[in-house]
Every structure is written in structure tokens, then in C-alpha cells.
Coordinates of C-alpha atoms and ligand atoms in Angstrom, one line a residue:
Chain A
X28 CA -119.3 164.2 -9.4
X29 CA -118.6 166.6 -12.2
X30 CA -121.2 167.0 -14.9
X31 CA -118.7 167.3 -17.7
X32 CA -117.0 164.0 -16.7
X33 CA -115.5 161.5 -19.1
X34 CA -117.8 159.3 -21.1
X35 CA -119.1 156.4 -19.1
X36 CA -118.3 154.0 -22.0
X37 CA -115.1 154.7 -24.0
X38 CA -113.9 152.4 -26.7
X39 CA -110.9 153.3 -28.8
X40 CA -109.8 151.2 -31.8
X41 CA -111.5 148.2 -30.2
X42 CA -111.2 144.9 -32.0
X43 CA -112.2 141.3 -31.4
X44 CA -111.0 138.5 -33.6
X45 CA -112.4 135.0 -33.1
X46 CA -110.2 132.1 -34.1
X47 CA -112.1 129.1 -35.5
X48 CA -110.6 125.7 -36.0
X49 CA -112.4 123.9 -38.6
X50 CA -111.9 120.2 -39.2
X51 CA -111.0 119.8 -42.9
X52 CA -109.9 116.2 -42.9
X53 CA -109.5 113.3 -40.6
X54 CA -106.6 115.0 -38.8
X55 CA -106.2 118.3 -40.5
X56 CA -107.5 121.3 -38.9
X57 CA -107.6 124.7 -40.5
X58 CA -107.5 127.9 -38.6
X59 CA -109.7 130.7 -39.8
X60 CA -110.3 134.1 -38.1
X61 CA -113.4 136.2 -38.0
X62 CA -113.0 139.9 -37.3
X63 CA -116.2 140.4 -35.4
X64 CA -115.3 143.9 -34.2
X65 CA -112.6 146.0 -35.8
X66 CA -111.4 149.5 -35.0
X67 CA -114.5 150.4 -33.2
X68 CA -114.7 153.9 -31.6
X69 CA -117.5 154.8 -29.3
X70 CA -118.1 157.3 -26.5
X71 CA -121.3 157.2 -24.5
X72 CA -122.0 160.0 -22.1
X73 CA -123.7 159.4 -18.7
X74 CA -127.5 159.4 -19.0
X75 CA -127.6 158.7 -22.7
X76 CA -130.1 156.2 -24.2
X77 CA -128.2 154.9 -27.2
X78 CA -129.6 152.8 -30.0
X79 CA -126.9 150.3 -31.0
X80 CA -128.0 148.7 -34.2
X81 CA -126.8 146.9 -37.2
X82 CA -127.5 143.8 -39.4
X83 CA -127.1 140.2 -38.2
X84 CA -123.5 139.4 -37.5
X85 CA -122.4 143.1 -37.4
X86 CA -120.6 142.6 -34.1
X87 CA -123.1 144.1 -31.7
X88 CA -123.3 141.3 -29.2
X89 CA -119.6 140.8 -29.4
X90 CA -119.0 144.4 -28.5
X91 CA -121.5 144.3 -25.7
X92 CA -119.7 141.2 -24.3
X93 CA -116.6 143.3 -24.2
X94 CA -118.3 146.2 -22.6
X95 CA -119.6 143.9 -19.8
X96 CA -116.2 142.3 -19.1
X97 CA -117.1 138.8 -20.2
X98 CA -115.0 138.8 -23.4
X99 CA -111.5 140.2 -23.6
X100 CA -110.7 142.5 -26.6
X101 CA -108.1 141.5 -29.1
X102 CA -106.9 145.0 -29.4
X103 CA -107.8 148.6 -28.5
X104 CA -108.7 150.4 -25.3
X105 CA -111.9 150.1 -23.4
X106 CA -113.1 151.8 -20.2
X107 CA -116.5 151.5 -18.7
X108 CA -117.4 153.6 -15.6
X109 CA -113.7 154.4 -15.3
X110 CA -112.8 150.7 -15.1
X111 CA -111.1 148.2 -17.3
X112 CA -113.8 145.6 -17.9
X113 CA -111.7 142.4 -17.9
X114 CA -109.2 143.4 -15.2
X115 CA -111.8 145.0 -12.9
X116 CA -114.6 142.5 -13.7
X117 CA -116.0 142.2 -10.2
X118 CA -116.0 145.9 -9.5
X119 CA -117.5 146.6 -12.9
X120 CA -120.2 144.0 -12.3
X121 CA -121.6 146.2 -9.5
X122 CA -122.0 149.2 -11.8
X123 CA -123.7 147.5 -14.7
X124 CA -126.9 145.6 -15.5
X125 CA -127.2 143.3 -18.4
X126 CA -130.3 141.9 -20.1
X127 CA -130.1 139.4 -23.0
X128 CA -133.4 138.8 -24.8
X129 CA -132.3 135.4 -25.9
X130 CA -131.4 134.0 -22.6
X131 CA -132.3 134.6 -19.0
X132 CA -129.8 135.8 -16.3
X133 CA -132.1 134.3 -13.6
X134 CA -131.9 130.9 -12.0
X135 CA -134.1 128.6 -14.0
X136 CA -135.4 126.6 -11.1
X137 CA -135.8 129.3 -8.5
X138 CA -138.9 131.5 -8.0
X139 CA -138.3 135.1 -9.0
X140 CA -138.4 136.1 -5.4
X141 CA -135.4 133.8 -4.6
X142 CA -133.5 134.9 -7.6
X143 CA -133.9 138.5 -6.4
X144 CA -132.8 137.6 -2.9
X145 CA -129.7 135.9 -4.2
X146 CA -128.9 139.1 -6.3
X147 CA -129.5 141.2 -3.2
X148 CA -126.6 139.4 -1.4
X149 CA -124.4 139.0 -4.5
X150 CA -124.4 142.7 -5.2
X151 CA -124.4 143.6 -1.5
X152 CA -127.2 146.0 -1.9
X153 CA -128.0 147.7 1.4
X154 CA -131.3 146.2 2.8
X155 CA -133.3 149.4 2.7
X156 CA -132.2 150.3 -0.8
X157 CA -133.0 146.8 -2.0
X158 CA -136.5 146.8 -0.5
X159 CA -137.2 150.2 -2.1
X160 CA -135.9 149.1 -5.5
X161 CA -137.7 145.8 -5.4
X162 CA -141.0 147.5 -4.5
X163 CA -140.6 150.1 -7.3
X164 CA -139.6 147.5 -9.9
X165 CA -142.3 145.0 -8.9
X166 CA -144.9 147.8 -9.2
X167 CA -143.6 149.2 -12.5
X168 CA -143.2 145.8 -14.2
X169 CA -146.3 144.2 -12.6
X170 CA -144.4 141.4 -11.2
X171 CA -146.4 140.9 -8.0
X172 CA -148.4 137.8 -9.2
X173 CA -145.2 136.2 -10.6
X174 CA -142.9 136.4 -7.6
X175 CA -143.4 132.8 -6.4
X176 CA -143.3 131.2 -9.9
X177 CA -140.1 129.4 -10.9
X178 CA -138.5 131.2 -13.9
X179 CA -138.9 128.1 -16.1
X180 CA -142.6 128.5 -15.8
X181 CA -142.7 132.1 -16.9
X182 CA -143.8 133.1 -20.4
X183 CA -141.2 135.0 -22.5
X184 CA -142.7 138.4 -21.8
X185 CA -143.0 137.7 -18.0
X186 CA -139.5 136.4 -17.9
X187 CA -138.2 139.5 -19.7
X188 CA -139.9 141.7 -17.1
X189 CA -138.3 139.6 -14.4
X190 CA -134.9 139.9 -16.1
X191 CA -135.3 143.7 -16.3
X192 CA -136.0 143.9 -12.6
X193 CA -133.1 141.6 -11.8
X194 CA -130.7 143.8 -13.8
X195 CA -131.7 146.9 -11.9
X196 CA -131.9 145.9 -8.3
X197 CA -128.4 147.2 -7.6
X198 CA -128.9 150.6 -9.3
X199 CA -126.5 150.1 -12.1
X200 CA -125.0 153.1 -13.8
X201 CA -125.2 151.5 -17.2
X202 CA -127.8 149.0 -18.5
X203 CA -127.0 146.9 -21.5
X204 CA -129.9 145.4 -23.4
X205 CA -129.2 142.9 -26.2
X206 CA -132.5 142.5 -28.0
X207 CA -134.8 142.9 -25.0
X208 CA -138.0 143.0 -27.1
X209 CA -137.3 139.9 -29.2
X210 CA -140.3 137.7 -29.4
X211 CA -142.5 140.0 -27.3
X212 CA -146.0 140.9 -28.3
X213 CA -147.1 144.5 -28.9
X214 CA -148.3 145.0 -25.3
X215 CA -145.2 143.6 -23.7
X216 CA -143.0 145.6 -26.0
X217 CA -144.9 148.8 -25.0
X218 CA -144.4 147.9 -21.3
X219 CA -140.7 147.4 -21.8
X220 CA -140.3 150.6 -23.9
X221 CA -142.3 152.7 -21.4
X222 CA -140.2 151.3 -18.6
X223 CA -136.9 152.0 -20.3
X224 CA -137.8 155.5 -21.2
X225 CA -138.8 156.2 -17.6
X226 CA -135.7 154.6 -16.2
X227 CA -133.5 156.8 -18.4
X228 CA -135.5 159.9 -17.6
X229 CA -136.1 159.5 -13.8
X230 CA -133.0 157.6 -12.7
X231 CA -130.6 158.9 -15.3
X232 CA -129.4 155.4 -16.1
X233 CA -127.3 155.1 -19.2
X234 CA -128.8 152.6 -21.6
X235 CA -127.3 150.8 -24.5
X236 CA -130.0 149.2 -26.5
X237 CA -129.5 146.6 -29.2
X238 CA -132.5 145.6 -31.2
X239 CA -133.7 144.6 -34.7
X240 CA -137.1 146.2 -33.9
X241 CA -136.6 149.7 -35.3
X242 CA -139.8 150.8 -33.6
X243 CA -137.8 150.5 -30.3
X244 CA -135.2 152.8 -31.7
X245 CA -137.7 155.3 -33.1
X246 CA -139.6 155.5 -29.8
X247 CA -136.6 155.6 -27.4
X248 CA -133.4 156.8 -28.9
X249 CA -132.2 160.2 -30.1
X250 CA -128.8 158.9 -30.8
X251 CA -128.1 155.8 -32.8
X252 CA -124.9 154.0 -33.6
X253 CA -125.1 151.8 -36.6
X254 CA -122.5 149.0 -36.6
X255 CA -121.7 147.2 -39.8
X256 CA -118.9 144.6 -40.4
X257 CA -117.6 145.3 -36.9
X258 CA -117.1 149.0 -37.2
X259 CA -119.2 152.1 -36.7
X260 CA -121.0 153.0 -39.9
X261 CA -123.0 155.9 -38.5
X262 CA -123.0 157.7 -35.2
X263 CA -125.4 160.6 -34.6
X264 CA -129.0 161.7 -34.3
X265 CA -131.7 159.5 -35.6
X266 CA -133.2 162.4 -37.6
X267 CA -129.9 163.2 -39.3
X268 CA -129.6 159.6 -40.2
X269 CA -133.0 159.7 -41.8
X270 CA -132.1 162.8 -43.8
X271 CA -128.7 161.7 -44.8
X272 CA -129.7 158.4 -46.3
X273 CA -132.4 160.0 -48.4
X274 CA -134.8 157.3 -49.1
X275 CA -137.5 157.8 -51.6
X276 CA -141.1 158.5 -50.5
X277 CA -143.9 156.6 -52.1
X278 CA -147.0 158.0 -53.7
X279 CA -149.9 155.6 -54.0
X280 CA -152.6 156.7 -56.5
X281 CA -156.0 155.1 -57.1
X282 CA -157.2 155.9 -60.7
X283 CA -160.7 155.6 -62.1
X284 CA -159.5 152.8 -64.5
X285 CA -156.4 150.7 -65.1
X286 CA -153.9 152.4 -67.3
X287 CA -150.3 151.8 -68.4
X288 CA -147.6 153.1 -66.1
X289 CA -148.0 156.8 -65.5
X290 CA -145.2 158.9 -67.0
X291 CA -144.5 162.0 -65.0
X292 CA -141.2 163.8 -64.5
X293 CA -139.5 163.3 -61.1
X294 CA -141.2 160.0 -60.2
X295 CA -141.1 156.4 -61.3
X296 CA -143.7 153.7 -61.1
X297 CA -142.6 150.8 -58.9
X298 CA -145.7 148.7 -58.9
X299 CA -149.1 148.4 -60.6
X300 CA -152.1 146.6 -59.3
X301 CA -155.2 147.2 -61.4
X302 CA -156.2 150.8 -61.1
X303 CA -153.7 151.4 -58.3
X304 CA -150.1 152.5 -58.9
X305 CA -147.1 153.1 -56.7
X306 CA -144.7 155.9 -57.6
X307 CA -141.3 156.5 -55.9
X308 CA -140.1 160.1 -55.7
X309 CA -137.2 161.8 -53.8
X310 CA -137.9 162.7 -50.2
X311 CA -137.1 166.4 -50.8
X312 CA -139.4 166.7 -53.9
X313 CA -142.7 168.5 -53.7
X314 CA -145.4 166.0 -53.3
X315 CA -148.3 168.4 -54.0
X316 CA -146.8 169.4 -57.4
X317 CA -146.5 165.8 -58.3
X318 CA -150.1 165.0 -57.4
X319 CA -151.3 168.0 -59.3
X320 CA -149.2 166.9 -62.3
X321 CA -150.9 163.5 -62.3
X322 CA -154.4 164.9 -61.7
X323 CA -154.1 167.0 -64.8
X324 CA -153.7 164.0 -67.0
X325 CA -155.6 161.2 -65.2
X326 CA -158.8 160.9 -63.3
X327 CA -157.7 160.5 -59.7
X328 CA -159.9 158.9 -57.0
X329 CA -157.6 158.8 -54.1
X330 CA -153.9 159.4 -53.2
X331 CA -151.8 158.6 -50.2
X332 CA -148.1 159.3 -49.4
X333 CA -145.9 157.0 -47.4
X334 CA -142.7 158.3 -45.7
X335 CA -139.7 156.2 -45.8
X336 CA -139.5 154.4 -42.5
X337 CA -136.4 154.0 -40.5
X338 CA -136.1 150.4 -41.5
X339 CA -135.8 151.4 -45.1
X340 CA -133.3 154.1 -44.2
X341 CA -131.1 151.7 -42.4
X342 CA -131.3 149.1 -45.1
X343 CA -130.1 151.8 -47.5
X344 CA -127.3 152.6 -45.2
X345 CA -126.2 148.9 -45.0
X346 CA -126.3 148.3 -48.7
X347 CA -125.0 151.8 -49.7
Chain B
X4 CA -119.2 134.6 2.9
X5 CA -122.9 135.1 3.5
X6 CA -123.6 135.2 -0.2
X7 CA -121.8 131.9 -0.8
X8 CA -123.8 130.2 2.0
X9 CA -127.0 131.5 0.3
X10 CA -125.8 130.1 -3.0
X11 CA -125.3 126.7 -1.4
X12 CA -128.7 126.8 0.1
X13 CA -130.4 127.8 -3.1
X14 CA -128.5 125.0 -5.0
X15 CA -129.7 122.6 -2.4
X16 CA -133.3 123.8 -3.0
X17 CA -132.8 123.6 -6.8
X18 CA -131.8 120.0 -6.6
X19 CA -134.8 119.3 -4.4
X20 CA -137.1 120.3 -7.3
X21 CA -135.5 117.5 -9.3
X22 CA -135.9 114.8 -6.6
X23 CA -137.8 112.6 -9.1
X24 CA -134.6 111.9 -10.9
X25 CA -133.1 110.7 -7.7
X26 CA -135.2 107.6 -7.3
X27 CA -133.5 105.9 -10.2
X28 CA -130.1 106.7 -8.8
X29 CA -131.0 105.4 -5.3
X30 CA -132.3 102.1 -6.8
X31 CA -129.3 101.5 -8.9
X32 CA -126.8 102.3 -6.1
X33 CA -128.6 99.9 -3.8
X34 CA -128.9 97.0 -6.3
X35 CA -125.2 97.4 -7.3
X36 CA -124.3 97.6 -3.7
X37 CA -125.9 94.2 -3.0
X38 CA -124.2 92.6 -6.0
X39 CA -120.8 94.1 -5.0
X40 CA -121.4 92.9 -1.4
X41 CA -121.8 89.3 -2.5
X42 CA -118.7 89.5 -4.7
X43 CA -116.7 90.9 -1.8
X44 CA -118.0 88.2 0.5
X45 CA -116.8 85.6 -2.0
X46 CA -113.4 87.2 -2.2
X47 CA -113.0 87.4 1.5
X48 CA -114.1 83.8 1.9
X49 CA -110.9 82.9 0.1
X50 CA -108.7 85.2 2.3
X51 CA -110.4 86.3 5.6
X52 CA -108.2 89.4 5.9
X53 CA -106.9 91.6 3.2
X54 CA -105.0 94.8 3.9
X55 CA -106.4 94.8 7.5
X56 CA -110.0 94.5 6.3
X57 CA -112.2 91.6 7.6
X58 CA -115.4 90.6 5.7
X59 CA -117.6 93.0 7.7
X60 CA -115.3 95.9 6.9
X61 CA -115.3 94.9 3.2
X62 CA -119.1 94.8 3.0
X63 CA -119.4 98.0 4.9
X64 CA -116.9 99.6 2.6
X65 CA -119.1 98.6 -0.4
X66 CA -122.1 100.4 1.0
X67 CA -120.1 103.4 2.0
X68 CA -118.7 103.6 -1.5
X69 CA -122.2 103.3 -3.0
X70 CA -123.4 106.1 -0.7
X71 CA -120.6 108.3 -1.9
X72 CA -121.4 108.0 -5.6
X73 CA -123.8 110.9 -5.3
X74 CA -122.0 113.5 -3.0
X75 CA -118.6 112.8 -4.7
X76 CA -120.2 112.8 -8.1
X77 CA -117.9 110.0 -9.2
X78 CA -119.9 108.9 -12.2
X79 CA -120.5 112.3 -13.8
X80 CA -119.1 115.8 -13.7
X81 CA -122.1 117.1 -11.7
X82 CA -121.3 120.7 -12.6
X83 CA -123.4 122.8 -14.9
X84 CA -120.3 124.5 -16.3
X85 CA -119.9 122.5 -19.5
X86 CA -123.6 122.9 -20.5
X87 CA -123.5 126.6 -19.7
X88 CA -120.3 127.2 -21.7
X89 CA -121.8 125.5 -24.7
X90 CA -125.0 127.5 -24.5
X91 CA -123.2 130.7 -23.7
X92 CA -125.1 131.1 -20.4
X93 CA -121.7 131.1 -18.7
X94 CA -121.6 134.8 -19.7
X95 CA -124.1 135.5 -17.0
X96 CA -121.9 133.9 -14.4
X97 CA -119.1 136.1 -15.5
X98 CA -120.8 139.4 -15.0
X99 CA -121.8 138.7 -11.4
X100 CA -119.7 140.4 -8.7
X101 CA -118.7 137.1 -7.1
X102 CA -115.6 134.9 -7.5
X103 CA -116.3 132.5 -10.3
X104 CA -114.7 129.4 -8.8
X105 CA -116.1 130.0 -5.3
X106 CA -119.5 130.5 -6.8
X107 CA -119.3 127.0 -8.4
X108 CA -117.9 125.5 -5.2
X109 CA -120.8 126.9 -3.2
X110 CA -123.2 125.5 -5.8
X111 CA -121.5 122.1 -5.6
X112 CA -121.6 122.0 -1.8
X113 CA -125.3 122.6 -2.0
X114 CA -125.6 119.8 -4.5
X115 CA -123.5 117.4 -2.4
X116 CA -125.5 118.2 0.8
X117 CA -128.7 117.4 -1.1
X118 CA -127.1 114.3 -2.5
X119 CA -126.1 112.9 1.0
X120 CA -129.8 113.2 2.1
X121 CA -131.3 112.2 -1.2
X122 CA -128.9 109.6 -2.6
X123 CA -126.7 108.3 0.2
X124 CA -128.8 107.5 3.2
X125 CA -131.3 105.0 1.6
X126 CA -128.8 102.7 0.0
X127 CA -126.7 102.6 3.1
X128 CA -129.6 101.9 5.4
X129 CA -130.9 99.1 3.1
X130 CA -127.3 97.7 3.1
X131 CA -127.3 97.8 6.9
X132 CA -130.6 96.0 7.0
X133 CA -129.6 93.2 4.6
X134 CA -126.0 92.7 5.8
X135 CA -123.9 92.8 8.9
X136 CA -122.2 96.1 8.7
X137 CA -119.4 97.5 10.8
X138 CA -121.0 100.7 12.2
X139 CA -119.0 103.0 14.5
X140 CA -120.4 103.3 18.0
X141 CA -118.3 106.3 19.0
X142 CA -119.9 109.6 18.0
X143 CA -116.5 111.1 17.6
X144 CA -115.8 108.6 14.7
X145 CA -119.0 109.8 13.0
X146 CA -117.9 113.4 13.5
X147 CA -114.4 112.7 12.2
X148 CA -115.9 110.9 9.2
X149 CA -118.2 113.8 8.4
X150 CA -115.2 116.2 8.3
X151 CA -113.3 113.7 6.0
X152 CA -116.4 113.5 3.8
X153 CA -116.7 117.3 3.6
X154 CA -113.0 117.7 2.7
X155 CA -113.4 114.9 0.2
X156 CA -116.2 116.8 -1.5
X157 CA -114.0 119.8 -1.9
X158 CA -111.2 117.7 -3.5
X159 CA -113.8 116.1 -5.7
X160 CA -115.1 119.5 -6.7
X161 CA -111.6 120.8 -7.5
X162 CA -111.0 117.8 -9.8
X163 CA -114.3 118.1 -11.5
X164 CA -113.9 121.9 -11.9
X165 CA -110.7 121.3 -13.9
X166 CA -112.4 118.8 -16.1
X167 CA -115.4 121.1 -16.6
X168 CA -113.3 124.1 -17.5
X169 CA -111.7 122.3 -20.4
X170 CA -115.0 122.9 -22.2
X171 CA -113.9 126.5 -22.7
X172 CA -111.2 125.3 -25.0
X173 CA -112.7 122.1 -26.4
X174 CA -116.3 123.1 -26.5
X175 CA -117.1 119.4 -25.9
X176 CA -116.4 118.1 -22.5
X177 CA -117.4 114.5 -23.1
X178 CA -113.9 113.1 -23.8
X179 CA -112.2 114.8 -20.9
X180 CA -115.1 114.2 -18.4
X181 CA -115.4 110.6 -19.5
X182 CA -111.7 110.0 -18.9
X183 CA -111.9 111.9 -15.6
X184 CA -114.7 109.7 -14.3
X185 CA -113.0 106.5 -15.3
X186 CA -109.8 107.5 -13.6
X187 CA -111.8 108.8 -10.6
X188 CA -113.9 105.7 -10.1
X189 CA -110.8 103.5 -10.3
X190 CA -108.4 105.5 -8.1
X191 CA -110.9 106.7 -5.5
X192 CA -111.6 103.2 -4.4
X193 CA -115.1 103.5 -5.8
X194 CA -115.1 100.2 -7.7
X195 CA -112.9 98.2 -5.3
X196 CA -111.2 99.3 -2.1
X197 CA -107.6 100.4 -2.7
X198 CA -106.5 97.7 -0.2
X199 CA -107.1 95.2 -3.0
X200 CA -104.7 97.1 -5.3
X201 CA -101.4 95.1 -5.5
X202 CA -98.1 96.5 -4.4
X203 CA -96.9 99.7 -6.0
X204 CA -100.3 100.4 -7.6
X205 CA -101.9 100.4 -4.2
X206 CA -99.2 102.7 -2.8
X207 CA -99.5 105.1 -5.8
X208 CA -103.3 105.1 -5.5
X209 CA -103.1 106.2 -1.9
X210 CA -101.0 109.2 -2.8
X211 CA -103.3 110.5 -5.5
X212 CA -106.0 113.0 -4.7
X213 CA -108.7 110.6 -5.7
X214 CA -108.1 108.6 -2.5
X215 CA -109.7 111.5 -0.7
X216 CA -113.1 110.8 -2.3
X217 CA -113.9 107.3 -1.0
X218 CA -111.0 105.4 0.5
X219 CA -109.9 107.9 3.0
X220 CA -113.3 108.8 4.5
X221 CA -114.1 105.1 4.5
X222 CA -111.0 104.3 6.5
X223 CA -112.0 106.9 9.0
X224 CA -115.5 105.4 9.2
X225 CA -114.1 101.9 9.7
X226 CA -111.6 102.9 12.3
X227 CA -108.6 102.0 10.1
X228 CA -107.5 105.6 10.6
X229 CA -107.8 106.9 14.1
X230 CA -106.0 109.3 16.4
X231 CA -103.1 111.1 14.7
X232 CA -103.8 109.3 11.4
X233 CA -107.1 111.1 11.1
X234 CA -105.2 114.4 11.3
X235 CA -102.7 113.3 8.6
X236 CA -105.7 112.3 6.5
X237 CA -107.2 115.7 6.8
X238 CA -103.8 117.3 5.9
X239 CA -103.7 115.1 2.9
X240 CA -107.2 116.2 1.8
X241 CA -106.5 119.9 2.5
X242 CA -103.2 119.8 0.7
X243 CA -104.7 118.3 -2.4
X244 CA -107.8 120.6 -2.2
X245 CA -105.5 123.7 -2.0
X246 CA -103.3 122.5 -4.9
X247 CA -106.2 121.6 -7.2
X248 CA -108.2 124.7 -6.3
X249 CA -105.2 126.8 -7.1
X250 CA -104.7 125.1 -10.4
X251 CA -108.4 125.8 -11.0
X252 CA -107.8 129.5 -10.4
X253 CA -105.0 129.6 -12.9
X254 CA -107.1 127.9 -15.5
X255 CA -110.0 130.3 -14.8
X256 CA -107.7 133.3 -15.2
X257 CA -106.5 131.9 -18.5
X258 CA -110.0 131.1 -19.7
X259 CA -111.1 134.6 -19.0
X260 CA -108.4 136.1 -21.1
X261 CA -108.3 133.6 -23.9
X262 CA -111.6 132.2 -24.6
X263 CA -114.9 133.0 -26.0
X264 CA -118.4 133.3 -24.6
X265 CA -120.8 131.6 -27.1
X266 CA -124.0 132.8 -28.5
X267 CA -125.5 136.1 -29.7
Ligands
LIG418 N1 -118.3 132.4 -30.4 C1 -118.0 132.7 -31.7 N2 -117.0 132.1 -32.4 C2 -116.7 132.5 -33.6 N3 -117.3 133.5 -34.2 C3 -118.3 134.2 -33.6 C4 -118.6 133.8 -32.3 N4 -119.6 134.7 -31.9 C5 -119.8 135.5 -33.0 N5 -119.0 135.2 -34.0 C6 -118.9 135.9 -35.3 O1 -118.7 137.3 -35.0 C7 -119.5 138.1 -35.9 C8 -120.3 139.1 -35.0 O2 -121.2 138.3 -34.2 P1 -122.2 139.1 -33.2 O3 -122.9 138.0 -32.4 O4 -121.4 140.0 -32.4 O5 -123.2 139.8 -34.1 P2 -124.5 140.7 -33.8 O6 -124.3 142.0 -34.3 O7 -124.8 140.5 -32.4 O8 -125.5 139.9 -34.7 P3 -127.1 139.6 -34.4 O9 -127.8 140.8 -34.8 O10 -127.4 138.5 -35.4 O11 -127.3 139.2 -33.0 C9 -120.3 137.2 -36.7 O12 -119.7 137.1 -37.9 C10 -120.3 135.9 -36.0 O13 -120.3 134.8 -36.9
LIG419 MG1 -126.5 139.7 -31.3

């Protein structure tokens, strides 16, 4: 293997158009098309942990379905691990792992242990390799007490851990995660995040992570791709994104008594609640000077400054 | 191969967990068997021999047909494919490194095996206790019947697979599956033996693949097909199985390129 090899995921001018037939009358049917993905370009290097984000309906799941070989592109070129997903579906299947937060890939009525045994044979994982992987994953994801429980009896968080293990038993080179933390509580989210970070670090597994929980992204990903209306709206470092879409910071001041909206240059009041006021000011402005300005004219009891969080940054990007 | 055997075994076990649902089926199949047996006896009282069947053959046929409702899944599609297409779960089956159609065949064989034990034996045994049935004494006939039954299940799968795959295009399988089960029940000899079909209809029915589901295995069981005719029967079943499975493969390929996996 060469280290400067080609990207493990390579999409060029990728498009997917859905055709919908809507009943408009007793016999009439109208055809409409939805361009779910259009002219999408993406290159993911081996070992990357990529945040693949965007608003509802942006085309994230559609592109992941194409990357995994379960949906054929309408146009464009796509290669994953050197393979053409639809044509080389079975070969590709051995190289990838897939987890959907919304649905399980396990067999509903089988205990986890049996699902894993079935995957062992399906993916033709060598026995020793399988035993070692299973042991490692069971320990990391704390699955031991759940192994004999049918999947339908698992809680969402437990099931998600089971799904993660199932997706990794065959040492996939790429792991796709479509909203893996949806509906999980804080503790379960932390377990999943910790696990993904370690997987990426220790095993070098390439991970493509789709999520609406921007905490996931902040904690895990250096690179993010923002998809909007089926195409890439931003591709780069998370920090650069934050800086590029300069969202305002917020200064919260507690005054001695209620007063009309404070008038200071370089800041605007966005909200007043009794003696407390919220002021928006540009991210690059000097907060200390602003506070000093206010303190000169009003009696200040307390101040706090809130950074724009990534959620806001991304919202600005979508609407901007 | 090993993996498909394991898939069958796990499917068998999966159905085992739902054995509660089986009791109703067993009861219905038995009761209708008894009713149909009385009707056949009335018909045969008018004419003691029809198409080479005497009254014991006819009543035995009734309970064989009732026993085959489960394994041949003549009254419903029996495959999870339509539900999984509608929910989008079918996506999971598509990113497994196994052949899609063979995966479902393996599942269906597990289901059928469970069905023989769970849904076939009891109605047949009750029928044998209540009526005089024509049971083969030669173990070779039982063996030949088992093979015909197995091949019949494969033909039945191949037919149901085609119906199920239509969901990829129509998103609602009820129409196609409903039609398929009506045609299947009629032409397989499920409702009445094909020997009762008049003239050309009877001849046509015996050439269609549906005959492999009930009539043909029953004929082997009743000794109406023996020696070389058993071999020809097998060839008939294998021929249809191959043709229909091939059609299923073409449909699968088309589905994979043309259609959509639901759900986000
Ligand atoms: N099976 C389908 N048939 C028709 N249109 C579809 C289908 N699946 C998705 N779409 C449309 O394609 C677009 C992209 O959907 P997709 O599921 O890829 O979005 P997403 O980015 O995953 O959104 P979300 O964050 O809500 O999961 C949407 O406009 C959606 O309505
Ligand atoms: Mg989605």
C-alpha cells in the first residue's frame, strides 16, 4: 500500500434524481422529479473522520446510499475503495460498514450473538480474526450482558451499540454513519463518540459521519462537508468554517436597574429582560473595550460573553 | 454455501419465536380440511372414480393440500421483501456481501422447513385419525414425495419472489400479491385437485408451474406418479424453478439499477 494513494471515496459530478409519480386525478398521473444530489464533488482520504452535515433534505442520506452501493447514481462518477459501488456491490460490501441511526441492520428476532455469527459467515471473516474483533468490540461497547437478548428487546442505545459492533466485525476500511446518535441520551452519545474517535485513531478506519447533533461534529471531526440542496456548500476545516461565517458574539450584561436599550457603538441590543440586556457584536471586535464603554455609562453588576456556537455558524451558512 | 445454510437455520429459528401465530393457522387448516373432505366424499359418491382418483385418494389429497398451505405459502406472499422495501430496510439486505436472491431463497427454505413441522403435520395427522387416508407404505414413496415437495417449495419461492419484487416499482404489493395468490391457489390444485378441471383447462393447469406446488407432490404421494413419471415430474419442477429463478435474477438486476431505496 502506498501512503499517497488515491482517495478512498471519490465522487465527481455525482447526481441523483428521484422521479415521483403523483396521482393528480382518477387516472391522471403527473411526473415530478427531485434533484436530491446534484453535481456533488467529494474526495475523502484514507483515515479521515469526516463530518457530513447539512439541513433536512439536503441529500446526505441519498449520497450515502450511493456510496454504499444500494442506490445507483443518475449521473457522475463514483469510486469507493477503488470499486464502482453498484457494479461491484458484493466486493464493496466486504470493505464497508454501515450504521443507520433510524433503523437496525441486525435481525430483529435474533439474539445479538446470533446476528454476529451470521455476519461472521456472510463476510467470511477468518475465525481467529472474528473472535478477536468480537472480543474487542464487546468490551469497548459493553455488550457482554446483551449478547443473548433478541434485538427487538434492546433499548435504542443498546441497539445502537450492537449495530456499531455489527458494522465493524469484518474490519471495514470505511464506516458510514447516518445519524448514529439520534435519540441517544448524553451518556450513550459519549460512549459512541469515544468509540468512534478511538476507532479512527487506533484502526485508521475512514469514517463518514452524518448527524444533526453538532456536538458530535465539534468533538470528532476536523474536516466538515456541508451539503445543501444536494451539493457541497462548504468543504474544509471546522475552524475555518467558524471563522468564515462570522457569526456575532453575544454580550450579556446585568445592570443595577432596568434602563432603556443601551446605545454603544459597535453593538446592538437584541433582547431586554428587566435589568438584563443582550448585545450582539462582531466576532472580531474587542469585547473588553465594549464592556469598558458600557461600564463608563451604566452601573454594571455582571457580564458574560457567549461565543457563537457551531450550530449558529451553520445556520448562517445555510441561510446566507 | 455454508452461509446460506446458516441463513436457513436462523430463519427457522426466527419463525420458531412466532409459533404462537401458528396455532390459528393449524386450526383453520384442519377445520377447512374436514369440510373439504366431506364435499369431496359427496362428489365421489356420484362418480366413484375421477381422473384415476378413488374416494380415499380424494380425501387424502384434501389433507395433503391443507398441509401444503404453510410450506408452499399459497395464501400469502410469505416473504419479508415487500415490507422491507416499503420501510427501506431492504437497503440493509443490499449492502451484504451475499447474493440477494439466494439470501431470500435460503430464508424461505428455513421458513418452509419450520412450516412443515409447525403447520403441516398436525392437520394431516388429525385428518388421518378422522378419515380413511391412502398412506404410502413404501418408504421410497415417502422419499420421492419429500424431494418433490422440496422442489415444489423452490418453484413456489421463485413465483413469490417475482410478485414480491414488484414492490420496488409499485411500492404497494397488495394488488400483485393478491392476484398471485388467487391464481396460485387455483392452478396449484390447492382448492380442488386438478383432476377435477375439465378438458383443456386441466391440461393447461398441469403444464403451468403452479402444479409443482400441490398437484405434483400429491400425485407422487398417492402413487399416481411412479417410476419414470417421478423423474419427469422432477424435471418439470426443476425446469420451472430454473426459468423462474432466472427471471427473478433479471428483475433483481433491473431493480438494483432503476429503483429507489426508501427512507432517510
Ligand atoms: N425515496 C425517495 N423518493 C423521492 N424523493 C426522495 C426519496 N428519498 C429522498 N427523497 C428526496 O431527496 C431529497 C434528499 O433526501 P435525503 O434523505 O438524502 O436528505 P438528508 O440530507 O438525508 O435529510 P435528513 O437530514 O432529513 O435525513 C429530499 O428532498 C427528499 O425529499
Ligand atoms: Mg438523512
